[in-house]
Amino acid sequence: DVKVTQSSRYLVKRTGEKVFLECVQDMDHENMFWYRQDPGLGLRLIYFSYDVKMKEKGDIPEGYSVSREKKERFSLILESASTNQTSMYLCASSRQGPQHFGDGTRLSIL
Amino acid sequence: GENVEQHPSTLSVQEGDSAVIKCTYSDSASNYFPWYKQELGKRPQLIIDIRSNVGEKKDQRIAVTLNKTAKHFSLHITETQPEDSAVYFCAASIGNQAGTALIFGKGTTLSVSS
């Protein structure tokens, strides 16, 4: 069974901090994705990666960056956290089939 | 950019009734269309998916239909049960590969009352 693990379930940070959200998958999937989920807005794609050291912008990349140094790990970075980045963040991975999601990180920026 | 519209945003049915959720997409290159169910406080889980070379797919009480010409697809749940209550998301692939990035609809909150 595919396992996508996000490092924190809940996280509280302050405005201006640099925040790292980590995601690890154990199925050797090439593709990894970061979404944010807000009530009434569904899942919005932030960044994705089809290979190590490769990244592509999604719909809402502003204020975020990513890192993929190893195939199994995809990190989302908030360069200078702001209150409008308070949200649920979901990581997913896939190969040729459907995406498998982690449990999410509920991030609060105070 | 690519867009997926999903309707209705909320849907209330009686146990045993059918439920239908509809989505339209804008990218003609999309050829993979999954549906996810998300229960409160849990991760989205795939319930069914369809590829563009197929017009309909069924899995027990769940079915999905696809009309590529009209660029819309629908989820049909028959004989609904209280445990079907959840938020349902449709999605369409960006491009024509099943593993690629997805654009999601905004979700439908389904409530099944007994």
mmCIF file with all atom_site columns, C-alpha atoms in Angstrom:
data_model
loop_
_atom_site.group_PDB
_atom_site.id
_atom_site.type_symbol
_atom_site.label_atom_id
_atom_site.label_alt_id
_atom_site.label_comp_id
_atom_site.label_asym_id
_atom_site.label_entity_id
_atom_site.label_seq_id
_atom_site.pdbx_PDB_ins_code
_atom_site.Cartn_x
_atom_site.Cartn_y
_atom_site.Cartn_z
_atom_site.occupancy
_atom_site.B_iso_or_equiv
_atom_site.pdbx_formal_charge
_atom_site.auth_seq_id
_atom_site.auth_comp_id
_atom_site.auth_asym_id
_atom_site.auth_atom_id
_atom_site.pdbx_PDB_model_num
ATOM 1   C CA . ASP A 1 1   ? 0.000   0.000  0.000   1.00 0.00 ? 1   ASP A CA 1
ATOM 2   C CA . VAL A 1 2   ? 1.271   3.448  -0.911  1.00 0.00 ? 2   VAL A CA 1
ATOM 3   C CA . LYS A 1 3   ? 2.332   5.564  2.026   1.00 0.00 ? 3   LYS A CA 1
ATOM 4   C CA . VAL A 1 4   ? 2.749   9.322  1.763   1.00 0.00 ? 4   VAL A CA 1
ATOM 5   C CA . THR A 1 5   ? 3.976   10.811 5.019   1.00 0.00 ? 5   THR A CA 1
ATOM 6   C CA . GLN A 1 6   ? 3.883   14.476 5.899   1.00 0.00 ? 6   GLN A CA 1
ATOM 7   C CA . SER A 1 7   ? 6.212   15.459 8.695   1.00 0.00 ? 7   SER A CA 1
ATOM 8   C CA . SER A 1 8   ? 3.730   17.407 10.832  1.00 0.00 ? 8   SER A CA 1
ATOM 9   C CA . ARG A 1 9   ? -0.017  17.164 11.304  1.00 0.00 ? 9   ARG A CA 1
ATOM 10  C CA . TYR A 1 10  ? -0.267  20.600 12.915  1.00 0.00 ? 10  TYR A CA 1
ATOM 11  C CA . LEU A 1 11  ? 2.175   23.481 12.778  1.00 0.00 ? 11  LEU A CA 1
ATOM 12  C CA . VAL A 1 12  ? 2.077   27.015 14.187  1.00 0.00 ? 12  VAL A CA 1
ATOM 13  C CA . LYS A 1 13  ? 4.532   29.627 12.937  1.00 0.00 ? 13  LYS A CA 1
ATOM 14  C CA . ARG A 1 14  ? 4.916   33.389 13.056  1.00 0.00 ? 14  ARG A CA 1
ATOM 15  C CA . THR A 1 15  ? 4.753   35.866 10.192  1.00 0.00 ? 15  THR A CA 1
ATOM 16  C CA . GLY A 1 16  ? 8.093   36.355 8.485   1.00 0.00 ? 16  GLY A CA 1
ATOM 17  C CA . GLU A 1 17  ? 9.429   32.932 9.458   1.00 0.00 ? 17  GLU A CA 1
ATOM 18  C CA . LYS A 1 18  ? 10.833  30.535 6.869   1.00 0.00 ? 18  LYS A CA 1
ATOM 19  C CA . VAL A 1 19  ? 8.716   27.385 7.042   1.00 0.00 ? 19  VAL A CA 1
ATOM 20  C CA . PHE A 1 20  ? 9.538   23.918 5.737   1.00 0.00 ? 20  PHE A CA 1
ATOM 21  C CA . LEU A 1 21  ? 6.884   21.276 5.083   1.00 0.00 ? 21  LEU A CA 1
ATOM 22  C CA . GLU A 1 22  ? 8.262   17.832 4.349   1.00 0.00 ? 22  GLU A CA 1
ATOM 23  C CA . CYS A 1 23  ? 6.718   14.978 2.406   1.00 0.00 ? 23  CYS A CA 1
ATOM 24  C CA . VAL A 1 24  ? 8.095   11.477 1.906   1.00 0.00 ? 24  VAL A CA 1
ATOM 25  C CA . GLN A 1 25  ? 6.668   8.627  -0.193  1.00 0.00 ? 25  GLN A CA 1
ATOM 26  C CA . ASP A 1 26  ? 7.753   5.002  -0.089  1.00 0.00 ? 26  ASP A CA 1
ATOM 27  C CA . MET A 1 27  ? 6.612   3.719  -3.497  1.00 0.00 ? 27  MET A CA 1
ATOM 28  C CA . ASP A 1 28  ? 9.380   5.046  -5.763  1.00 0.00 ? 28  ASP A CA 1
ATOM 29  C CA . HIS A 1 29  ? 6.935   7.375  -7.488  1.00 0.00 ? 29  HIS A CA 1
ATOM 30  C CA . GLU A 1 30  ? 8.370   9.801  -10.020 1.00 0.00 ? 30  GLU A CA 1
ATOM 31  C CA . ASN A 1 31  ? 5.679   12.447 -9.567  1.00 0.00 ? 31  ASN A CA 1
ATOM 32  C CA . MET A 1 32  ? 5.055   14.495 -6.438  1.00 0.00 ? 32  MET A CA 1
ATOM 33  C CA . PHE A 1 33  ? 2.691   17.388 -5.792  1.00 0.00 ? 33  PHE A CA 1
ATOM 34  C CA . TRP A 1 34  ? 1.847   20.053 -3.230  1.00 0.00 ? 34  TRP A CA 1
ATOM 35  C CA . TYR A 1 35  ? -1.667  21.431 -2.831  1.00 0.00 ? 35  TYR A CA 1
ATOM 36  C CA . ARG A 1 36  ? -3.332  23.764 -0.424  1.00 0.00 ? 36  ARG A CA 1
ATOM 37  C CA . GLN A 1 37  ? -6.921  23.187 0.605   1.00 0.00 ? 37  GLN A CA 1
ATOM 38  C CA . ASP A 1 38  ? -9.188  25.991 1.768   1.00 0.00 ? 38  ASP A CA 1
ATOM 39  C CA . PRO A 1 39  ? -12.948 25.791 2.465   1.00 0.00 ? 39  PRO A CA 1
ATOM 40  C CA . GLY A 1 40  ? -14.963 26.370 -0.684  1.00 0.00 ? 40  GLY A CA 1
ATOM 41  C CA . LEU A 1 41  ? -11.874 26.525 -2.912  1.00 0.00 ? 41  LEU A CA 1
ATOM 42  C CA . GLY A 1 42  ? -11.062 22.841 -3.283  1.00 0.00 ? 42  GLY A CA 1
ATOM 43  C CA . LEU A 1 43  ? -7.473  21.708 -3.783  1.00 0.00 ? 43  LEU A CA 1
ATOM 44  C CA . ARG A 1 44  ? -5.231  24.201 -5.519  1.00 0.00 ? 44  ARG A CA 1
ATOM 45  C CA . LEU A 1 45  ? -1.926  23.105 -7.022  1.00 0.00 ? 45  LEU A CA 1
ATOM 46  C CA . ILE A 1 46  ? 1.117   24.978 -5.710  1.00 0.00 ? 46  ILE A CA 1
ATOM 47  C CA . TYR A 1 47  ? 4.085   23.126 -7.249  1.00 0.00 ? 47  TYR A CA 1
ATOM 48  C CA . PHE A 1 48  ? 4.810   19.720 -8.679  1.00 0.00 ? 48  PHE A CA 1
ATOM 49  C CA . SER A 1 49  ? 7.795   17.651 -9.723  1.00 0.00 ? 49  SER A CA 1
ATOM 50  C CA . TYR A 1 50  ? 8.172   14.843 -12.250 1.00 0.00 ? 50  TYR A CA 1
ATOM 51  C CA . ASP A 1 51  ? 11.777  13.999 -11.362 1.00 0.00 ? 51  ASP A CA 1
ATOM 52  C CA . VAL A 1 52  ? 14.605  14.713 -8.943  1.00 0.00 ? 52  VAL A CA 1
ATOM 53  C CA . LYS A 1 53  ? 15.745  18.346 -9.065  1.00 0.00 ? 53  LYS A CA 1
ATOM 54  C CA . MET A 1 54  ? 12.856  19.154 -11.384 1.00 0.00 ? 54  MET A CA 1
ATOM 55  C CA . LYS A 1 55  ? 9.965   21.460 -10.451 1.00 0.00 ? 55  LYS A CA 1
ATOM 56  C CA . GLU A 1 56  ? 7.021   23.092 -12.169 1.00 0.00 ? 56  GLU A CA 1
ATOM 57  C CA . LYS A 1 57  ? 4.757   25.895 -10.985 1.00 0.00 ? 57  LYS A CA 1
ATOM 58  C CA . GLY A 1 58  ? 1.121   25.138 -10.385 1.00 0.00 ? 58  GLY A CA 1
ATOM 59  C CA . ASP A 1 59  ? -1.751  27.600 -10.122 1.00 0.00 ? 59  ASP A CA 1
ATOM 60  C CA . ILE A 1 60  ? -0.652  29.438 -6.963  1.00 0.00 ? 60  ILE A CA 1
ATOM 61  C CA . PRO A 1 61  ? 3.164   29.343 -6.610  1.00 0.00 ? 61  PRO A CA 1
ATOM 62  C CA . GLU A 1 62  ? 3.584   32.893 -5.290  1.00 0.00 ? 62  GLU A CA 1
ATOM 63  C CA . GLY A 1 63  ? 5.227   32.944 -1.862  1.00 0.00 ? 63  GLY A CA 1
ATOM 64  C CA . TYR A 1 64  ? 6.308   29.297 -2.092  1.00 0.00 ? 64  TYR A CA 1
ATOM 65  C CA . SER A 1 65  ? 9.268   27.339 -3.349  1.00 0.00 ? 65  SER A CA 1
ATOM 66  C CA . VAL A 1 66  ? 10.059  23.606 -3.420  1.00 0.00 ? 66  VAL A CA 1
ATOM 67  C CA . SER A 1 67  ? 13.010  21.284 -3.248  1.00 0.00 ? 67  SER A CA 1
ATOM 68  C CA . ARG A 1 68  ? 13.407  17.754 -4.568  1.00 0.00 ? 68  ARG A CA 1
ATOM 69  C CA . GLU A 1 69  ? 16.901  16.490 -3.894  1.00 0.00 ? 69  GLU A CA 1
ATOM 70  C CA . LYS A 1 70  ? 15.859  12.841 -3.561  1.00 0.00 ? 70  LYS A CA 1
ATOM 71  C CA . LYS A 1 71  ? 13.172  10.919 -5.399  1.00 0.00 ? 71  LYS A CA 1
ATOM 72  C CA . GLU A 1 72  ? 11.207  10.052 -2.273  1.00 0.00 ? 72  GLU A CA 1
ATOM 73  C CA . ARG A 1 73  ? 11.186  13.514 -0.686  1.00 0.00 ? 73  ARG A CA 1
ATOM 74  C CA . PHE A 1 74  ? 9.482   16.729 -1.775  1.00 0.00 ? 74  PHE A CA 1
ATOM 75  C CA . SER A 1 75  ? 9.710   19.803 0.425   1.00 0.00 ? 75  SER A CA 1
ATOM 76  C CA . LEU A 1 76  ? 7.507   22.885 0.343   1.00 0.00 ? 76  LEU A CA 1
ATOM 77  C CA . ILE A 1 77  ? 9.113   26.108 1.570   1.00 0.00 ? 77  ILE A CA 1
ATOM 78  C CA . LEU A 1 78  ? 7.347   29.278 2.642   1.00 0.00 ? 78  LEU A CA 1
ATOM 79  C CA . GLU A 1 79  ? 10.100  31.841 2.209   1.00 0.00 ? 79  GLU A CA 1
ATOM 80  C CA . SER A 1 80  ? 8.554   34.455 4.521   1.00 0.00 ? 80  SER A CA 1
ATOM 81  C CA . ALA A 1 81  ? 5.312   33.192 6.032   1.00 0.00 ? 81  ALA A CA 1
ATOM 82  C CA . SER A 1 82  ? 2.272   35.443 5.927   1.00 0.00 ? 82  SER A CA 1
ATOM 83  C CA . THR A 1 83  ? -1.147  35.094 7.558   1.00 0.00 ? 83  THR A CA 1
ATOM 84  C CA . ASN A 1 84  ? -2.819  34.404 4.192   1.00 0.00 ? 84  ASN A CA 1
ATOM 85  C CA . GLN A 1 85  ? -0.795  31.203 3.987   1.00 0.00 ? 85  GLN A CA 1
ATOM 86  C CA . THR A 1 86  ? -2.711  29.733 6.911   1.00 0.00 ? 86  THR A CA 1
ATOM 87  C CA . SER A 1 87  ? -4.221  26.631 5.350   1.00 0.00 ? 87  SER A CA 1
ATOM 88  C CA . MET A 1 88  ? -4.253  22.851 5.063   1.00 0.00 ? 88  MET A CA 1
ATOM 89  C CA . TYR A 1 89  ? -1.360  21.628 2.918   1.00 0.00 ? 89  TYR A CA 1
ATOM 90  C CA . LEU A 1 90  ? -1.598  18.275 1.162   1.00 0.00 ? 90  LEU A CA 1
ATOM 91  C CA . CYS A 1 91  ? 1.201   16.343 -0.497  1.00 0.00 ? 91  CYS A CA 1
ATOM 92  C CA . ALA A 1 92  ? 0.559   13.647 -3.108  1.00 0.00 ? 92  ALA A CA 1
ATOM 93  C CA . SER A 1 93  ? 2.557   11.257 -5.259  1.00 0.00 ? 93  SER A CA 1
ATOM 94  C CA . SER A 1 94  ? 1.893   9.165  -8.353  1.00 0.00 ? 94  SER A CA 1
ATOM 95  C CA . ARG A 1 95  ? 3.471   7.110  -11.074 1.00 0.00 ? 95  ARG A CA 1
ATOM 96  C CA . GLN A 1 96  ? 1.269   6.358  -14.102 1.00 0.00 ? 96  GLN A CA 1
ATOM 97  C CA . GLY A 1 97  ? -1.941  6.173  -12.152 1.00 0.00 ? 97  GLY A CA 1
ATOM 98  C CA . PRO A 1 98  ? -3.889  8.108  -9.553  1.00 0.00 ? 98  PRO A CA 1
ATOM 99  C CA . GLN A 1 99  ? -2.386  10.425 -6.992  1.00 0.00 ? 99  GLN A CA 1
ATOM 100 C CA . HIS A 1 100 ? -2.074  9.202  -3.395  1.00 0.00 ? 100 HIS A CA 1
ATOM 101 C CA . PHE A 1 101 ? -2.366  11.807 -0.675  1.00 0.00 ? 101 PHE A CA 1
ATOM 102 C CA . GLY A 1 102 ? -0.756  12.296 2.711   1.00 0.00 ? 102 GLY A CA 1
ATOM 103 C CA . ASP A 1 103 ? -2.778  13.184 5.818   1.00 0.00 ? 103 ASP A CA 1
ATOM 104 C CA . GLY A 1 104 ? -2.058  16.887 5.424   1.00 0.00 ? 104 GLY A CA 1
ATOM 105 C CA . THR A 1 105 ? -0.407  19.581 7.537   1.00 0.00 ? 105 THR A CA 1
ATOM 106 C CA . ARG A 1 106 ? -2.667  22.187 9.085   1.00 0.00 ? 106 ARG A CA 1
ATOM 107 C CA . LEU A 1 107 ? -0.465  25.275 9.157   1.00 0.00 ? 107 LEU A CA 1
ATOM 108 C CA . SER A 1 108 ? -1.358  28.366 11.158  1.00 0.00 ? 108 SER A CA 1
ATOM 109 C CA . ILE A 1 109 ? 0.595   31.581 10.679  1.00 0.00 ? 109 ILE A CA 1
ATOM 110 C CA . LEU A 1 110 ? 0.179   34.032 13.559  1.00 0.00 ? 110 LEU A CA 1
ATOM 111 C CA . GLY B 2 1   ? -5.404  28.485 -17.569 1.00 0.00 ? 1   GLY B CA 1
ATOM 112 C CA . GLU B 2 2   ? -7.079  25.131 -17.154 1.00 0.00 ? 2   GLU B CA 1
ATOM 113 C CA . ASN B 2 3   ? -10.276 25.095 -15.117 1.00 0.00 ? 3   ASN B CA 1
ATOM 114 C CA . VAL B 2 4   ? -12.662 22.523 -13.671 1.00 0.00 ? 4   VAL B CA 1
ATOM 115 C CA . GLU B 2 5   ? -16.175 23.565 -12.662 1.00 0.00 ? 5   GLU B CA 1
ATOM 116 C CA . GLN B 2 6   ? -18.095 21.316 -10.256 1.00 0.00 ? 6   GLN B CA 1
ATOM 117 C CA . HIS B 2 7   ? -21.806 21.389 -9.397  1.00 0.00 ? 7   HIS B CA 1
ATOM 118 C CA . PRO B 2 8   ? -23.614 21.389 -7.075  1.00 0.00 ? 8   PRO B CA 1
ATOM 119 C CA . SER B 2 9   ? -21.540 22.643 -4.155  1.00 0.00 ? 9   SER B CA 1
ATOM 120 C CA . THR B 2 10  ? -23.884 20.938 -1.675  1.00 0.00 ? 10  THR B CA 1
ATOM 121 C CA . LEU B 2 11  ? -26.242 18.013 -2.148  1.00 0.00 ? 11  LEU B CA 1
ATOM 122 C CA . SER B 2 12  ? -28.646 16.513 0.364   1.00 0.00 ? 12  SER B CA 1
ATOM 123 C CA . VAL B 2 13  ? -30.401 13.208 -0.312  1.00 0.00 ? 13  VAL B CA 1
ATOM 124 C CA . GLN B 2 14  ? -32.367 10.599 1.572   1.00 0.00 ? 14  GLN B CA 1
ATOM 125 C CA . GLU B 2 15  ? -30.815 7.214  2.183   1.00 0.00 ? 15  GLU B CA 1
ATOM 126 C CA . GLY B 2 16  ? -31.484 4.976  -0.809  1.00 0.00 ? 16  GLY B CA 1
ATOM 127 C CA . ASP B 2 17  ? -31.766 7.837  -3.294  1.00 0.00 ? 17  ASP B CA 1
ATOM 128 C CA . SER B 2 18  ? -29.285 8.459  -6.097  1.00 0.00 ? 18  SER B CA 1
ATOM 129 C CA . ALA B 2 19  ? -26.806 11.336 -6.148  1.00 0.00 ? 19  ALA B CA 1
ATOM 130 C CA . VAL B 2 20  ? -25.268 12.948 -9.219  1.00 0.00 ? 20  VAL B CA 1
ATOM 131 C CA . ILE B 2 21  ? -22.338 15.366 -9.287  1.00 0.00 ? 21  ILE B CA 1
ATOM 132 C CA . LYS B 2 22  ? -21.309 17.074 -12.520 1.00 0.00 ? 22  LYS B CA 1
ATOM 133 C CA . CYS B 2 23  ? -18.026 18.575 -13.686 1.00 0.00 ? 23  CYS B CA 1
ATOM 134 C CA . THR B 2 24  ? -16.868 20.416 -16.781 1.00 0.00 ? 24  THR B CA 1
ATOM 135 C CA . TYR B 2 25  ? -13.276 21.000 -17.826 1.00 0.00 ? 25  TYR B CA 1
ATOM 136 C CA . SER B 2 26  ? -11.562 23.411 -20.181 1.00 0.00 ? 26  SER B CA 1
ATOM 137 C CA . ASP B 2 27  ? -8.376  21.662 -21.386 1.00 0.00 ? 27  ASP B CA 1
ATOM 138 C CA . SER B 2 28  ? -9.005  19.619 -24.519 1.00 0.00 ? 28  SER B CA 1
ATOM 139 C CA . ALA B 2 29  ? -5.788  17.675 -23.870 1.00 0.00 ? 29  ALA B CA 1
ATOM 140 C CA . SER B 2 30  ? -7.082  16.296 -20.539 1.00 0.00 ? 30  SER B CA 1
ATOM 141 C CA . ASN B 2 31  ? -7.618  12.563 -20.777 1.00 0.00 ? 31  ASN B CA 1
ATOM 142 C CA . TYR B 2 32  ? -7.648  11.333 -17.186 1.00 0.00 ? 32  TYR B CA 1
ATOM 143 C CA . PHE B 2 33  ? -10.484 12.119 -14.769 1.00 0.00 ? 33  PHE B CA 1
ATOM 144 C CA . PRO B 2 34  ? -10.372 10.845 -11.172 1.00 0.00 ? 34  PRO B CA 1
ATOM 145 C CA . TRP B 2 35  ? -12.911 11.327 -8.405  1.00 0.00 ? 35  TRP B CA 1
ATOM 146 C CA . TYR B 2 36  ? -11.869 11.629 -4.771  1.00 0.00 ? 36  TYR B CA 1
ATOM 147 C CA . LYS B 2 37  ? -13.874 11.294 -1.557  1.00 0.00 ? 37  LYS B CA 1
ATOM 148 C CA . GLN B 2 38  ? -12.745 13.169 1.520   1.00 0.00 ? 38  GLN B CA 1
ATOM 149 C CA . GLU B 2 39  ? -14.284 12.400 4.894   1.00 0.00 ? 39  GLU B CA 1
ATOM 150 C CA . LEU B 2 40  ? -14.024 14.956 7.650   1.00 0.00 ? 40  LEU B CA 1
ATOM 151 C CA . GLY B 2 41  ? -10.463 15.265 8.922   1.00 0.00 ? 41  GLY B CA 1
ATOM 152 C CA . LYS B 2 42  ? -9.109  12.658 6.522   1.00 0.00 ? 42  LYS B CA 1
ATOM 153 C CA . ARG B 2 43  ? -7.078  12.580 3.331   1.00 0.00 ? 43  ARG B CA 1
ATOM 154 C CA . PRO B 2 44  ? -8.750  12.528 -0.098  1.00 0.00 ? 44  PRO B CA 1
ATOM 155 C CA . GLN B 2 45  ? -9.166  8.956  -1.305  1.00 0.00 ? 45  GLN B CA 1
ATOM 156 C CA . LEU B 2 46  ? -9.628  7.871  -4.903  1.00 0.00 ? 46  LEU B CA 1
ATOM 157 C CA . ILE B 2 47  ? -13.026 6.237  -5.449  1.00 0.00 ? 47  ILE B CA 1
ATOM 158 C CA . ILE B 2 48  ? -13.100 5.862  -9.225  1.00 0.00 ? 48  ILE B CA 1
ATOM 159 C CA . ASP B 2 49  ? -11.324 7.194  -12.301 1.00 0.00 ? 49  ASP B CA 1
ATOM 160 C CA . ILE B 2 50  ? -11.885 7.174  -16.035 1.00 0.00 ? 50  ILE B CA 1
ATOM 161 C CA . ARG B 2 51  ? -9.699  7.693  -19.059 1.00 0.00 ? 51  ARG B CA 1
ATOM 162 C CA . SER B 2 52  ? -10.800 9.412  -22.234 1.00 0.00 ? 52  SER B CA 1
ATOM 163 C CA . ASN B 2 53  ? -10.995 6.263  -24.341 1.00 0.00 ? 53  ASN B CA 1
ATOM 164 C CA . VAL B 2 54  ? -13.895 5.064  -22.186 1.00 0.00 ? 54  VAL B CA 1
ATOM 165 C CA . GLY B 2 55  ? -17.374 6.595  -21.961 1.00 0.00 ? 55  GLY B CA 1
ATOM 166 C CA . GLU B 2 56  ? -18.527 4.976  -18.731 1.00 0.00 ? 56  GLU B CA 1
ATOM 167 C CA . LYS B 2 57  ? -17.104 3.009  -15.831 1.00 0.00 ? 57  LYS B CA 1
ATOM 168 C CA . LYS B 2 58  ? -18.859 1.308  -12.931 1.00 0.00 ? 58  LYS B CA 1
ATOM 169 C CA . ASP B 2 59  ? -17.757 -0.014 -9.574  1.00 0.00 ? 59  ASP B CA 1
ATOM 170 C CA . GLN B 2 60  ? -20.629 -1.401 -7.530  1.00 0.00 ? 60  GLN B CA 1
ATOM 171 C CA . ARG B 2 61  ? -22.818 1.581  -6.535  1.00 0.00 ? 61  ARG B CA 1
ATOM 172 C CA . ILE B 2 62  ? -20.544 4.156  -8.158  1.00 0.00 ? 62  ILE B CA 1
ATOM 173 C CA . ALA B 2 63  ? -20.358 5.050  -11.839 1.00 0.00 ? 63  ALA B CA 1
ATOM 174 C CA . VAL B 2 64  ? -18.667 7.781  -13.832 1.00 0.00 ? 64  VAL B CA 1
ATOM 175 C CA . THR B 2 65  ? -19.641 8.955  -17.322 1.00 0.00 ? 65  THR B CA 1
ATOM 176 C CA . LEU B 2 66  ? -17.519 11.048 -19.665 1.00 0.00 ? 66  LEU B CA 1
ATOM 177 C CA . ASN B 2 67  ? -18.513 13.129 -22.671 1.00 0.00 ? 67  ASN B CA 1
ATOM 178 C CA . LYS B 2 68  ? -15.274 14.328 -24.291 1.00 0.00 ? 68  LYS B CA 1
ATOM 179 C CA . THR B 2 69  ? -17.053 16.298 -26.987 1.00 0.00 ? 69  THR B CA 1
ATOM 180 C CA . ALA B 2 70  ? -18.922 18.376 -24.426 1.00 0.00 ? 70  ALA B CA 1
ATOM 181 C CA . LYS B 2 71  ? -15.981 18.263 -21.971 1.00 0.00 ? 71  LYS B CA 1
ATOM 182 C CA . HIS B 2 72  ? -18.020 17.121 -19.034 1.00 0.00 ? 72  HIS B CA 1
ATOM 183 C CA . PHE B 2 73  ? -18.071 14.120 -16.732 1.00 0.00 ? 73  PHE B CA 1
ATOM 184 C CA . SER B 2 74  ? -20.341 13.024 -13.921 1.00 0.00 ? 74  SER B CA 1
ATOM 185 C CA . LEU B 2 75  ? -20.309 10.868 -10.799 1.00 0.00 ? 75  LEU B CA 1
ATOM 186 C CA . HIS B 2 76  ? -23.363 8.763  -10.049 1.00 0.00 ? 76  HIS B CA 1
ATOM 187 C CA . ILE B 2 77  ? -23.926 7.130  -6.674  1.00 0.00 ? 77  ILE B CA 1
ATOM 188 C CA . THR B 2 78  ? -26.909 4.793  -6.409  1.00 0.00 ? 78  THR B CA 1
ATOM 189 C CA . GLU B 2 79  ? -28.603 3.504  -3.254  1.00 0.00 ? 79  GLU B CA 1
ATOM 190 C CA . THR B 2 80  ? -26.871 6.096  -1.121  1.00 0.00 ? 80  THR B CA 1
ATOM 191 C CA . GLN B 2 81  ? -25.977 5.263  2.478   1.00 0.00 ? 81  GLN B CA 1
ATOM 192 C CA . PRO B 2 82  ? -25.106 7.542  5.434   1.00 0.00 ? 82  PRO B CA 1
ATOM 193 C CA . GLU B 2 83  ? -21.437 6.538  5.085   1.00 0.00 ? 83  GLU B CA 1
ATOM 194 C CA . ASP B 2 84  ? -21.444 8.126  1.621   1.00 0.00 ? 84  ASP B CA 1
ATOM 195 C CA . SER B 2 85  ? -21.645 11.512 3.369   1.00 0.00 ? 85  SER B CA 1
ATOM 196 C CA . ALA B 2 86  ? -18.404 13.342 2.547   1.00 0.00 ? 86  ALA B CA 1
ATOM 197 C CA . VAL B 2 87  ? -16.896 15.939 0.245   1.00 0.00 ? 87  VAL B CA 1
ATOM 198 C CA . TYR B 2 88  ? -16.377 14.724 -3.322  1.00 0.00 ? 88  TYR B CA 1
ATOM 199 C CA . PHE B 2 89  ? -13.852 16.257 -5.702  1.00 0.00 ? 89  PHE B CA 1
ATOM 200 C CA . CYS B 2 90  ? -13.581 15.779 -9.435  1.00 0.00 ? 90  CYS B CA 1
ATOM 201 C CA . ALA B 2 91  ? -10.305 16.441 -11.238 1.00 0.00 ? 91  ALA B CA 1
ATOM 202 C CA . ALA B 2 92  ? -8.892  16.570 -14.746 1.00 0.00 ? 92  ALA B CA 1
ATOM 203 C CA . SER B 2 93  ? -5.328  15.918 -15.837 1.00 0.00 ? 93  SER B CA 1
ATOM 204 C CA . ILE B 2 94  ? -3.130  18.719 -17.100 1.00 0.00 ? 94  ILE B CA 1
ATOM 205 C CA . GLY B 2 95  ? -2.087  17.114 -20.357 1.00 0.00 ? 95  GLY B CA 1
ATOM 206 C CA . ASN B 2 96  ? -2.678  13.579 -21.424 1.00 0.00 ? 96  ASN B CA 1
ATOM 207 C CA . GLN B 2 97  ? -0.948  11.322 -18.902 1.00 0.00 ? 97  GLN B CA 1
ATOM 208 C CA . ALA B 2 98  ? -2.602  9.651  -15.931 1.00 0.00 ? 98  ALA B CA 1
ATOM 209 C CA . GLY B 2 99  ? 0.191   10.459 -13.513 1.00 0.00 ? 99  GLY B CA 1
ATOM 210 C CA . THR B 2 100 ? 0.440   14.151 -14.293 1.00 0.00 ? 100 THR B CA 1
ATOM 211 C CA . ALA B 2 101 ? -0.728  17.150 -12.302 1.00 0.00 ? 101 ALA B CA 1
ATOM 212 C CA . LEU B 2 102 ? -4.458  17.541 -11.735 1.00 0.00 ? 102 LEU B CA 1
ATOM 213 C CA . ILE B 2 103 ? -6.804  20.484 -11.634 1.00 0.00 ? 103 ILE B CA 1
ATOM 214 C CA . PHE B 2 104 ? -9.532  19.928 -9.044  1.00 0.00 ? 104 PHE B CA 1
ATOM 215 C CA . GLY B 2 105 ? -13.078 21.160 -8.825  1.00 0.00 ? 105 GLY B CA 1
ATOM 216 C CA . LYS B 2 106 ? -14.107 23.020 -5.696  1.00 0.00 ? 106 LYS B CA 1
ATOM 217 C CA . GLY B 2 107 ? -15.904 20.052 -4.213  1.00 0.00 ? 107 GLY B CA 1
ATOM 218 C CA . THR B 2 108 ? -19.433 18.861 -3.453  1.00 0.00 ? 108 THR B CA 1
ATOM 219 C CA . THR B 2 109 ? -20.559 18.254 0.115   1.00 0.00 ? 109 THR B CA 1
ATOM 220 C CA . LEU B 2 110 ? -22.899 15.261 0.028   1.00 0.00 ? 110 LEU B CA 1
ATOM 221 C CA . SER B 2 111 ? -25.163 14.658 3.003   1.00 0.00 ? 111 SER B CA 1
ATOM 222 C CA . VAL B 2 112 ? -27.147 11.418 3.180   1.00 0.00 ? 112 VAL B CA 1
ATOM 223 C CA . SER B 2 113 ? -29.821 11.361 5.834   1.00 0.00 ? 113 SER B CA 1
ATOM 224 C CA . SER B 2 114 ? -31.352 8.152  7.159   1.00 0.00 ? 114 SER B CA 1
#
